Amino acid sequence: LLTPQIAYLRPQAFTERETKEVEQQLGKFIAAKAAHLILDLRTPAPPGNFNEAAELLSLFLPKGEVLFKMKQMDQSASETETNRREPLWAGSLLILVDDETNNLGETIAAVLRQRKQALLIGAPTRGGAVRYETVPVDAEWSLRFARAEVLLTDDSSVFKKGLKPDFAVDLPTSIKRQVFEAGTSKTVKSTITDQPRVRFN
């Protein structure tokens, strides 16, 4: 909690275990009566499994709603991912993104903004909202390529386009990483607030 009303959450690995931790933490924020959530999706995580993107989105979207679609690159038909649970968070939502936001983070941000449930803050994303497949070439080399593309409910895509934030904030990547590193040993709140300096009158 940054303040009694404002909560901050930053997924780092987008794994099944972390998704459960996110759900538990959201429950704590709700119990503390936080009204606003800052979801930081700027962690440079490797491409992840879209099952985790669906699980994270299910914490915010109504049950039965279409989350997103997956379309194979060589096919015209798409597979629909639907929310199968009741949402957890109903407060306001701000999402932080930049060019290091991975494919899952980009998908989450795109879906929530399209539904007008979140504002995006930060820098444009890369447009990598695709499912990757890795094929071994030999003992030392592997080939990774885009296998399926993420589509939003209106069949639009952010692949190769990326997301433009609603409020652009120019923060150098090196500074962001320094803040993240400082946050591992201290509280996040300490990295975004200044200690008041002594004044004399």
mmCIF file of C-alpha atoms in Angstrom:
data_model
loop_
_atom_site.group_PDB
_atom_site.id
_atom_site.type_symbol
_atom_site.label_atom_id
_atom_site.label_comp_id
_atom_site.label_asym_id
_atom_site.label_seq_id
_atom_site.Cartn_x
_atom_site.Cartn_y
_atom_site.Cartn_z
ATOM 1 C CA LEU A 1 0.000 0.000 0.000
ATOM 2 C CA LEU A 2 1.415 3.371 -1.055
ATOM 3 C CA THR A 3 -1.328 5.179 0.871
ATOM 4 C CA PRO A 4 -4.416 3.845 2.680
ATOM 5 C CA GLN A 5 -6.337 4.278 -0.595
ATOM 6 C CA ILE A 6 -3.711 3.446 -3.253
ATOM 7 C CA ALA A 7 -2.263 -0.046 -3.802
ATOM 8 C CA TYR A 8 0.680 -1.013 -6.015
ATOM 9 C CA LEU A 9 1.294 -4.421 -7.594
ATOM 10 C CA ARG A 10 4.096 -5.534 -9.939
ATOM 11 C CA PRO A 11 4.104 -9.078 -11.373
ATOM 12 C CA GLN A 12 7.622 -10.207 -12.226
ATOM 13 C CA ALA A 13 7.483 -13.696 -13.762
ATOM 14 C CA PHE A 14 3.858 -14.242 -14.896
ATOM 15 C CA THR A 15 3.858 -17.833 -13.661
ATOM 16 C CA GLU A 16 1.029 -19.927 -12.198
ATOM 17 C CA ARG A 17 2.459 -19.568 -8.691
ATOM 18 C CA GLU A 18 2.743 -15.812 -9.040
ATOM 19 C CA THR A 19 -0.826 -15.523 -10.348
ATOM 20 C CA LYS A 20 -2.049 -17.110 -7.107
ATOM 21 C CA GLU A 21 0.097 -14.682 -5.121
ATOM 22 C CA VAL A 22 -1.421 -11.767 -7.053
ATOM 23 C CA GLU A 23 -4.906 -13.009 -6.161
ATOM 24 C CA GLN A 24 -3.968 -13.264 -2.482
ATOM 25 C CA GLN A 25 -2.469 -9.780 -2.490
ATOM 26 C CA LEU A 26 -5.543 -8.290 -4.160
ATOM 27 C CA GLY A 27 -7.623 -9.860 -1.405
ATOM 28 C CA LYS A 28 -5.471 -8.084 1.189
ATOM 29 C CA PHE A 29 -5.859 -4.756 -0.622
ATOM 30 C CA ILE A 30 -9.640 -5.199 -0.693
ATOM 31 C CA ALA A 31 -9.689 -6.070 3.009
ATOM 32 C CA ALA A 32 -7.688 -2.897 3.670
ATOM 33 C CA LYS A 33 -10.351 -0.937 1.704
ATOM 34 C CA ALA A 34 -7.956 0.325 -0.971
ATOM 35 C CA ALA A 35 -9.890 2.046 -3.777
ATOM 36 C CA HIS A 36 -7.208 2.436 -6.454
ATOM 37 C CA LEU A 37 -4.693 -0.036 -7.888
ATOM 38 C CA ILE A 38 -1.501 0.691 -9.830
ATOM 39 C CA LEU A 39 -0.620 -2.417 -11.854
ATOM 40 C CA ASP A 40 3.004 -2.207 -12.995
ATOM 41 C CA LEU A 41 3.590 -4.343 -16.109
ATOM 42 C CA ARG A 42 7.028 -2.958 -16.999
ATOM 43 C CA THR A 43 9.076 -5.932 -15.763
ATOM 44 C CA PRO A 44 11.275 -7.337 -18.576
ATOM 45 C CA ALA A 45 10.002 -10.916 -18.190
ATOM 46 C CA PRO A 46 10.482 -13.512 -20.978
ATOM 47 C CA PRO A 47 7.459 -14.407 -23.145
ATOM 48 C CA GLY A 48 4.940 -16.338 -21.074
ATOM 49 C CA ASN A 49 2.002 -18.725 -21.234
ATOM 50 C CA PHE A 50 -1.292 -17.066 -22.177
ATOM 51 C CA ASN A 51 -3.127 -19.223 -19.644
ATOM 52 C CA GLU A 52 -1.578 -16.952 -17.016
ATOM 53 C CA ALA A 53 -2.718 -13.831 -18.883
ATOM 54 C CA ALA A 54 -6.262 -15.232 -18.844
ATOM 55 C CA GLU A 55 -6.029 -16.038 -15.118
ATOM 56 C CA LEU A 56 -4.819 -12.531 -14.302
ATOM 57 C CA LEU A 57 -7.508 -10.911 -16.449
ATOM 58 C CA SER A 58 -10.166 -13.028 -14.737
ATOM 59 C CA LEU A 59 -9.422 -11.131 -11.520
ATOM 60 C CA PHE A 60 -10.756 -7.938 -13.134
ATOM 61 C CA LEU A 61 -13.393 -8.902 -15.736
ATOM 62 C CA PRO A 62 -16.975 -10.167 -15.253
ATOM 63 C CA LYS A 63 -17.672 -13.891 -15.350
ATOM 64 C CA GLY A 64 -18.654 -15.176 -18.788
ATOM 65 C CA GLU A 65 -16.976 -12.308 -20.665
ATOM 66 C CA VAL A 66 -14.602 -12.971 -23.565
ATOM 67 C CA LEU A 67 -11.070 -12.146 -22.440
ATOM 68 C CA PHE A 68 -9.265 -12.387 -25.777
ATOM 69 C CA LYS A 69 -8.889 -14.625 -28.824
ATOM 70 C CA MET A 70 -5.922 -16.566 -30.212
ATOM 71 C CA LYS A 71 -5.549 -16.933 -33.979
ATOM 72 C CA GLN A 72 -2.950 -19.189 -35.569
ATOM 73 C CA MET A 73 -0.808 -17.310 -38.075
ATOM 74 C CA ASP A 74 -1.784 -19.640 -40.938
ATOM 75 C CA GLN A 75 -5.508 -19.880 -40.135
ATOM 76 C CA SER A 76 -8.540 -17.619 -40.306
ATOM 77 C CA ALA A 77 -10.468 -19.106 -37.360
ATOM 78 C CA SER A 78 -9.638 -18.115 -33.767
ATOM 79 C CA GLU A 79 -9.970 -19.693 -30.318
ATOM 80 C CA THR A 80 -11.888 -17.734 -27.683
ATOM 81 C CA GLU A 81 -10.707 -17.425 -24.070
ATOM 82 C CA THR A 82 -13.623 -16.803 -21.674
ATOM 83 C CA ASN A 83 -13.629 -15.844 -17.998
ATOM 84 C CA ARG A 84 -14.928 -18.716 -15.856
ATOM 85 C CA ARG A 85 -14.877 -17.045 -12.430
ATOM 86 C CA GLU A 86 -16.218 -14.027 -10.598
ATOM 87 C CA PRO A 87 -13.909 -10.974 -10.640
ATOM 88 C CA LEU A 88 -12.038 -9.897 -7.534
ATOM 89 C CA TRP A 89 -11.027 -6.265 -8.059
ATOM 90 C CA ALA A 90 -13.711 -3.645 -8.793
ATOM 91 C CA GLY A 91 -11.820 -0.432 -7.944
ATOM 92 C CA SER A 92 -10.109 1.989 -10.299
ATOM 93 C CA LEU A 93 -7.063 0.748 -12.186
ATOM 94 C CA LEU A 94 -3.924 2.396 -13.590
ATOM 95 C CA ILE A 95 -1.496 0.298 -15.645
ATOM 96 C CA LEU A 96 2.184 1.127 -16.190
ATOM 97 C CA VAL A 97 3.712 -0.070 -19.502
ATOM 98 C CA ASP A 98 6.838 0.516 -21.583
ATOM 99 C CA ASP A 99 8.931 -1.152 -24.292
ATOM 100 C CA GLU A 100 9.984 -3.927 -21.891
ATOM 101 C CA THR A 101 6.399 -5.045 -21.186
ATOM 102 C CA ASN A 102 6.255 -8.702 -22.295
ATOM 103 C CA ASN A 103 3.595 -10.395 -24.434
ATOM 104 C CA LEU A 104 1.344 -11.232 -21.472
ATOM 105 C CA GLY A 105 1.564 -7.777 -19.932
ATOM 106 C CA GLU A 106 0.776 -6.199 -23.275
ATOM 107 C CA THR A 107 -2.279 -8.427 -23.680
ATOM 108 C CA ILE A 108 -3.548 -7.632 -20.180
ATOM 109 C CA ALA A 109 -3.107 -3.894 -20.748
ATOM 110 C CA ALA A 110 -4.790 -3.998 -24.169
ATOM 111 C CA VAL A 111 -7.827 -5.935 -22.932
ATOM 112 C CA LEU A 112 -8.420 -3.774 -19.856
ATOM 113 C CA ARG A 113 -8.052 -0.520 -21.779
ATOM 114 C CA GLN A 114 -10.355 -1.663 -24.576
ATOM 115 C CA ARG A 115 -13.025 -2.341 -21.956
ATOM 116 C CA LYS A 116 -12.381 1.136 -20.495
ATOM 117 C CA GLN A 117 -11.425 -0.379 -17.145
ATOM 118 C CA ALA A 118 -7.898 1.045 -17.032
ATOM 119 C CA LEU A 119 -5.743 3.976 -18.074
ATOM 120 C CA LEU A 120 -2.271 3.274 -19.471
ATOM 121 C CA ILE A 121 0.688 5.322 -18.288
ATOM 122 C CA GLY A 122 4.291 5.126 -19.508
ATOM 123 C CA ALA A 123 5.885 4.514 -22.902
ATOM 124 C CA PRO A 124 4.709 2.711 -26.083
ATOM 125 C CA THR A 125 4.958 -1.086 -26.039
ATOM 126 C CA ARG A 126 6.681 -3.260 -28.669
ATOM 127 C CA GLY A 127 3.662 -4.972 -30.212
ATOM 128 C CA GLY A 128 4.688 -8.503 -29.257
ATOM 129 C CA ALA A 129 1.307 -9.872 -28.120
ATOM 130 C CA VAL A 130 1.796 -13.277 -29.737
ATOM 131 C CA ARG A 131 2.333 -16.863 -28.639
ATOM 132 C CA TYR A 132 5.881 -17.962 -29.416
ATOM 133 C CA GLU A 133 7.054 -21.431 -30.349
ATOM 134 C CA THR A 134 10.655 -22.608 -30.044
ATOM 135 C CA VAL A 135 12.094 -25.264 -32.338
ATOM 136 C CA PRO A 136 15.623 -26.703 -31.774
ATOM 137 C CA VAL A 137 17.863 -26.323 -34.821
ATOM 138 C CA ASP A 138 20.904 -28.150 -33.469
ATOM 139 C CA ALA A 139 22.656 -28.742 -30.158
ATOM 140 C CA GLU A 140 23.421 -25.046 -29.683
ATOM 141 C CA TRP A 141 20.785 -23.101 -31.584
ATOM 142 C CA SER A 142 16.987 -22.793 -31.391
ATOM 143 C CA LEU A 143 14.549 -20.899 -33.555
ATOM 144 C CA ARG A 144 11.728 -18.954 -31.871
ATOM 145 C CA PHE A 145 8.877 -17.625 -33.989
ATOM 146 C CA ALA A 146 5.375 -16.188 -33.558
ATOM 147 C CA ARG A 147 2.865 -19.026 -33.770
ATOM 148 C CA ALA A 148 -0.445 -17.397 -32.777
ATOM 149 C CA GLU A 149 -1.630 -13.800 -32.569
ATOM 150 C CA VAL A 150 -3.744 -12.274 -29.800
ATOM 151 C CA LEU A 151 -6.983 -10.635 -30.931
ATOM 152 C CA LEU A 152 -9.218 -8.419 -28.844
ATOM 153 C CA THR A 153 -12.986 -8.917 -28.718
ATOM 154 C CA ASP A 154 -13.467 -6.718 -31.812
ATOM 155 C CA ASP A 155 -10.844 -8.807 -33.685
ATOM 156 C CA SER A 156 -8.313 -5.960 -33.574
ATOM 157 C CA SER A 157 -4.671 -6.717 -32.828
ATOM 158 C CA VAL A 158 -1.709 -4.944 -31.263
ATOM 159 C CA PHE A 159 0.839 -7.247 -32.950
ATOM 160 C CA LYS A 160 3.561 -5.125 -34.583
ATOM 161 C CA LYS A 161 1.632 -1.997 -33.535
ATOM 162 C CA GLY A 162 2.019 -1.904 -29.785
ATOM 163 C CA LEU A 163 0.052 0.186 -27.319
ATOM 164 C CA LYS A 164 0.298 3.942 -26.974
ATOM 165 C CA PRO A 165 -0.244 5.043 -23.372
ATOM 166 C CA ASP A 166 -3.030 7.443 -22.467
ATOM 167 C CA PHE A 167 -0.468 9.468 -20.520
ATOM 168 C CA ALA A 168 3.089 9.361 -21.839
ATOM 169 C CA VAL A 169 5.908 9.385 -19.281
ATOM 170 C CA ASP A 170 9.489 9.431 -20.551
ATOM 171 C CA LEU A 171 11.552 7.440 -18.045
ATOM 172 C CA PRO A 172 14.939 6.037 -19.118
ATOM 173 C CA THR A 173 15.137 2.248 -18.821
ATOM 174 C CA SER A 174 18.303 2.498 -16.718
ATOM 175 C CA ILE A 175 16.526 4.653 -14.130
ATOM 176 C CA LYS A 176 13.541 2.295 -14.036
ATOM 177 C CA ARG A 177 15.804 -0.694 -13.400
ATOM 178 C CA GLN A 178 17.566 1.163 -10.599
ATOM 179 C CA VAL A 179 14.181 1.806 -8.972
ATOM 180 C CA PHE A 180 13.226 -1.866 -9.356
ATOM 181 C CA GLU A 181 16.525 -2.978 -7.811
ATOM 182 C CA ALA A 182 16.080 -0.582 -4.904
ATOM 183 C CA GLY A 183 12.581 -1.946 -4.391
ATOM 184 C CA THR A 184 13.886 -5.466 -3.781
ATOM 185 C CA SER A 185 15.648 -4.443 -0.582
ATOM 186 C CA LYS A 186 13.286 -1.669 0.543
ATOM 187 C CA THR A 187 9.585 -0.966 0.296
ATOM 188 C CA VAL A 188 8.240 0.358 -3.009
ATOM 189 C CA LYS A 189 6.927 3.384 -1.178
ATOM 190 C CA SER A 190 10.450 4.403 -0.210
ATOM 191 C CA THR A 191 11.521 4.508 -3.868
ATOM 192 C CA ILE A 192 8.828 6.979 -4.936
ATOM 193 C CA THR A 193 8.845 9.417 -2.024
ATOM 194 C CA ASP A 194 11.469 11.893 -0.834
ATOM 195 C CA GLN A 195 12.463 12.494 2.733
ATOM 196 C CA PRO A 196 11.572 16.096 3.663
ATOM 197 C CA ARG A 197 14.728 18.122 4.196
ATOM 198 C CA VAL A 198 15.266 20.210 7.289
ATOM 199 C CA ARG A 199 14.146 23.813 6.910
ATOM 200 C CA PHE A 200 14.814 26.812 9.129
ATOM 201 C CA ASN A 201 12.703 29.968 9.484
#
